[in-house]
Amino acid sequence: MSTTHELHEKIQLQTQDVKYLQRIFLENAHSKLNLHLPITNNSKDDPLRNKIENMVETFIFETFEMARHSMIIDGIDMSNTASLKNIIDEPKEQIEPFNFELNDKLRKIYAQVEDATLEVTSLRRELPIKAKEEYGKLLTQYDEKINKVIQDLNNHHNDINEEIEDIPKIDNILPRLNDMKLDYEKSLSILVDLKEEIPKQTSQMEKLNELIQFIEKIATNSN
């Protein structure tokens, strides 16, 4: 039949842990004792204080002895040992007290590592999606630019076609050119006739001038 001690899960400890806990209990007890029975020069060998101090230490040792049935120290079930005295009486080594500040820093570092891990996991999931979205936006922008260039070219082509349509057709220009050619030839013919007529007119004017001079000379002699 299982004993009462075997019905509960036992505490896993190291030898250093037991020594440290015992030292903490003793230090707290001495602190309380010094508060109520302070040591003075005249009370260093106070029998009452010494007796109370021994009783308190004995109580703490006995408490640890009773609690050993719930402990596994260095992998050894202490229910199978006679006492904790052998562990307690081993040569004492300096045991550093539990550093709560360092433990708090370590806990914060673990929390930061966990947060960073979650962030990396999130980025691994979100970055491909964001990259795909940005790539889609980039393609849309280039597509819009290309469409605008094509539209501008089409508009320019339409403007050129409209300008070409505004130019008179060759069938309409040829008759006008023929008329202009006829007018030019007619004007040229007139100029040729004038060139031939001018010397004749000049000769006649010279003869008329000579006649006038002859008449004037006769009139002068008659007077």
Short mmCIF file of C-alpha atoms in Angstrom, two decimals:
data_model
loop_
_atom_site.label_atom_id
_atom_site.label_comp_id
_atom_site.label_asym_id
_atom_site.label_seq_id
_atom_site.Cartn_x
_atom_site.Cartn_y
_atom_site.Cartn_z
CA MET A 1 0.00 0.00 0.00
CA SER A 2 1.36 3.44 -0.93
CA THR A 3 2.33 5.80 1.87
CA THR A 4 1.13 9.40 2.10
CA HIS A 5 4.48 10.68 0.78
CA GLU A 6 4.15 8.57 -2.39
CA LEU A 7 0.79 10.09 -3.30
CA HIS A 8 2.35 13.47 -4.20
CA GLU A 9 4.81 14.45 -6.89
CA LYS A 10 8.21 15.05 -5.33
CA ILE A 11 10.34 18.16 -5.71
CA GLN A 12 13.47 17.79 -7.82
CA LEU A 13 16.39 19.63 -6.22
CA GLN A 14 20.17 19.79 -6.25
CA THR A 15 22.36 19.69 -3.14
CA GLN A 16 23.19 23.36 -3.65
CA ASP A 17 19.47 24.20 -3.68
CA VAL A 18 18.92 22.54 -0.29
CA LYS A 19 21.90 24.31 1.25
CA TYR A 20 20.79 27.63 -0.16
CA LEU A 21 17.22 27.27 1.14
CA GLN A 22 18.43 26.24 4.56
CA ARG A 23 20.82 29.19 4.69
CA ILE A 24 18.03 31.60 3.73
CA PHE A 25 15.78 30.25 6.51
CA LEU A 26 18.59 30.56 9.05
CA GLU A 27 19.48 34.10 7.97
CA ASN A 28 15.85 35.23 8.18
CA ALA A 29 15.47 33.63 11.58
CA HIS A 30 18.63 35.31 12.90
CA SER A 31 17.40 38.60 11.50
CA LYS A 32 14.12 38.29 13.40
CA LEU A 33 15.98 37.21 16.53
CA ASN A 34 18.31 40.22 16.31
CA LEU A 35 15.30 42.45 15.92
CA HIS A 36 13.67 41.26 19.12
CA LEU A 37 16.84 40.34 21.05
CA PRO A 38 19.56 42.63 19.73
CA ILE A 39 23.16 41.77 20.51
CA THR A 40 25.03 44.19 22.74
CA ASN A 41 28.45 44.15 24.34
CA ASN A 42 26.85 42.95 27.56
CA SER A 43 24.64 40.31 25.90
CA LYS A 44 27.12 38.39 23.73
CA ASP A 45 26.99 35.48 26.16
CA ASP A 46 23.31 35.87 27.04
CA PRO A 47 22.12 32.33 27.95
CA LEU A 48 18.49 33.10 27.06
CA ARG A 49 19.35 34.41 23.62
CA ASN A 50 21.71 31.53 22.94
CA LYS A 51 19.05 29.03 23.97
CA ILE A 52 16.40 30.62 21.76
CA GLU A 53 18.86 30.74 18.84
CA ASN A 54 19.61 27.02 19.27
CA MET A 55 15.89 26.21 19.45
CA VAL A 56 15.19 28.14 16.25
CA GLU A 57 18.03 26.45 14.35
CA THR A 58 16.93 23.03 15.63
CA PHE A 59 13.36 23.74 14.47
CA ILE A 60 14.58 24.67 10.99
CA PHE A 61 16.75 21.52 10.76
CA GLU A 62 13.85 19.32 11.91
CA THR A 63 11.53 21.00 9.40
CA PHE A 64 13.92 20.13 6.58
CA GLU A 65 14.18 16.57 7.91
CA MET A 66 10.40 16.18 7.80
CA ALA A 67 10.25 17.70 4.33
CA ARG A 68 12.93 15.39 2.91
CA HIS A 69 10.30 12.74 2.10
CA SER A 70 8.95 15.09 -0.56
CA MET A 71 12.38 15.69 -2.11
CA ILE A 72 14.55 14.06 -4.74
CA ILE A 73 18.04 15.49 -4.35
CA ASP A 74 20.64 14.92 -7.05
CA GLY A 75 18.39 12.17 -8.43
CA ILE A 76 18.18 10.35 -5.05
CA ASP A 77 14.81 9.85 -3.37
CA MET A 78 15.40 11.23 0.13
CA SER A 79 12.67 8.95 1.57
CA ASN A 80 15.19 6.17 1.30
CA THR A 81 17.83 8.03 3.34
CA ALA A 82 18.07 8.35 7.10
CA SER A 83 18.71 12.09 7.26
CA LEU A 84 19.67 15.25 5.46
CA LYS A 85 22.42 15.72 8.02
CA ASN A 86 25.07 14.18 5.79
CA ILE A 87 24.27 16.69 3.05
CA ILE A 88 24.07 19.62 5.42
CA ASP A 89 27.28 18.65 7.26
CA GLU A 90 29.36 18.33 4.09
CA PRO A 91 32.14 20.91 3.75
CA LYS A 92 30.39 24.16 2.96
CA GLU A 93 31.12 25.85 -0.31
CA GLN A 94 30.19 29.34 -1.24
CA ILE A 95 26.73 29.29 -2.78
CA GLU A 96 25.68 32.29 -4.71
CA PRO A 97 22.21 33.49 -3.78
CA PHE A 98 19.55 33.35 -6.43
CA ASN A 99 19.95 36.48 -8.58
CA PHE A 100 16.41 37.71 -9.21
CA GLU A 101 17.61 40.67 -11.26
CA LEU A 102 19.65 38.44 -13.56
CA ASN A 103 16.75 36.02 -13.80
CA ASP A 104 14.43 38.88 -14.78
CA LYS A 105 16.86 39.99 -17.49
CA LEU A 106 17.10 36.43 -18.76
CA ARG A 107 13.32 36.15 -18.82
CA LYS A 108 13.08 39.38 -20.83
CA ILE A 109 15.70 38.10 -23.28
CA TYR A 110 13.71 34.89 -23.75
CA ALA A 111 10.60 37.00 -24.34
CA GLN A 112 12.45 39.11 -26.93
CA VAL A 113 13.71 35.97 -28.68
CA GLU A 114 10.17 34.62 -28.75
CA ASP A 115 8.82 37.91 -30.13
CA ALA A 116 11.56 37.98 -32.77
CA THR A 117 10.77 34.39 -33.73
CA LEU A 118 7.09 35.28 -34.12
CA GLU A 119 8.01 38.33 -36.19
CA VAL A 120 10.27 36.29 -38.48
CA THR A 121 7.52 33.71 -38.90
CA SER A 122 5.05 36.46 -39.73
CA LEU A 123 7.45 38.07 -42.23
CA ARG A 124 8.04 34.73 -43.94
CA ARG A 125 4.31 34.50 -44.43
CA GLU A 126 3.58 38.13 -45.31
CA LEU A 127 6.63 39.16 -47.40
CA PRO A 128 5.80 36.94 -50.43
CA ILE A 129 2.26 38.38 -50.45
CA LYS A 130 3.54 41.98 -50.22
CA ALA A 131 6.15 41.31 -52.91
CA LYS A 132 3.45 39.94 -55.20
CA GLU A 133 1.28 43.00 -54.56
CA GLU A 134 4.15 45.41 -55.26
CA TYR A 135 5.04 43.51 -58.44
CA GLY A 136 1.41 43.75 -59.56
CA LYS A 137 1.37 47.51 -58.89
CA LEU A 138 4.60 47.92 -60.86
CA LEU A 139 3.21 46.01 -63.82
CA THR A 140 0.03 48.12 -63.72
CA GLN A 141 2.07 51.35 -63.74
CA TYR A 142 4.18 50.23 -66.72
CA ASP A 143 1.07 49.02 -68.52
CA GLU A 144 -0.56 52.42 -68.04
CA LYS A 145 2.58 54.21 -69.32
CA ILE A 146 2.78 51.95 -72.38
CA ASN A 147 -0.92 52.45 -73.14
CA LYS A 148 -0.46 56.22 -72.86
CA VAL A 149 2.47 56.17 -75.30
CA ILE A 150 0.45 54.07 -77.75
CA GLN A 151 -2.51 56.45 -77.41
CA ASP A 152 -0.28 59.46 -78.03
CA LEU A 153 1.13 57.79 -81.16
CA ASN A 154 -2.38 57.02 -82.39
CA ASN A 155 -3.47 60.61 -81.80
CA HIS A 156 -0.40 61.92 -83.64
CA HIS A 157 -1.10 59.56 -86.55
CA ASN A 158 -4.70 60.75 -86.71
CA ASP A 159 -3.53 64.38 -86.73
CA ILE A 160 -1.20 63.63 -89.66
CA ASN A 161 -4.02 61.94 -91.56
CA GLU A 162 -6.24 64.95 -90.99
CA GLU A 163 -3.53 67.29 -92.27
CA ILE A 164 -3.06 65.12 -95.36
CA GLU A 165 -6.78 65.16 -95.97
CA ASP A 166 -6.72 68.98 -95.83
CA ILE A 167 -4.15 69.13 -98.68
CA PRO A 168 -5.90 69.62 -102.07
CA LYS A 169 -5.93 66.56 -104.27
CA ILE A 170 -3.72 66.48 -107.37
CA ASP A 171 -6.78 66.31 -109.63
CA ASN A 172 -7.87 69.68 -108.31
CA ILE A 173 -4.40 71.20 -108.56
CA LEU A 174 -3.64 70.25 -112.23
CA PRO A 175 -6.37 72.39 -113.84
CA ARG A 176 -5.23 75.36 -111.85
CA LEU A 177 -1.65 74.74 -112.95
CA ASN A 178 -2.77 74.62 -116.60
CA ASP A 179 -4.61 77.92 -116.21
CA MET A 180 -1.57 79.48 -114.62
CA LYS A 181 0.59 78.21 -117.49
CA LEU A 182 -1.74 79.74 -120.07
CA ASP A 183 -1.78 83.06 -118.25
CA TYR A 184 2.01 83.02 -118.10
CA GLU A 185 2.33 82.28 -121.82
CA LYS A 186 -0.14 85.06 -122.64
CA SER A 187 1.72 87.56 -120.51
CA LEU A 188 4.98 86.52 -122.12
CA SER A 189 3.52 87.03 -125.56
CA ILE A 190 2.38 90.49 -124.61
CA LEU A 191 5.84 91.32 -123.40
CA VAL A 192 7.34 90.14 -126.68
CA ASP A 193 4.92 92.27 -128.67
CA LEU A 194 5.75 95.26 -126.48
CA LYS A 195 9.44 94.68 -127.05
CA GLU A 196 8.93 94.74 -130.79
CA GLU A 197 6.57 97.74 -130.70
CA ILE A 198 8.71 99.96 -128.54
CA PRO A 199 11.49 100.48 -131.16
CA LYS A 200 8.89 101.35 -133.78
CA GLN A 201 7.27 103.88 -131.47
CA THR A 202 10.67 105.26 -130.65
CA SER A 203 11.54 105.75 -134.34
CA GLN A 204 8.25 107.47 -134.98
CA MET A 205 8.77 109.75 -131.98
CA GLU A 206 12.20 110.67 -133.28
CA LYS A 207 10.78 111.51 -136.71
CA LEU A 208 8.02 113.54 -135.14
CA ASN A 209 10.55 115.40 -133.06
CA GLU A 210 12.64 116.20 -136.14
CA LEU A 211 9.51 117.47 -137.89
CA ILE A 212 8.69 119.73 -134.99
CA GLN A 213 12.19 121.12 -134.92
CA PHE A 214 12.07 121.78 -138.71
CA ILE A 215 8.77 123.61 -138.42
CA GLU A 216 10.07 125.71 -135.55
CA LYS A 217 13.15 126.62 -137.58
CA ILE A 218 11.08 127.77 -140.61
CA ALA A 219 8.90 129.88 -138.38
CA THR A 220 11.91 131.57 -136.89
CA ASN A 221 13.41 132.47 -140.29
CA SER A 222 10.13 133.94 -141.47
CA ASN A 223 10.15 136.46 -138.67
#
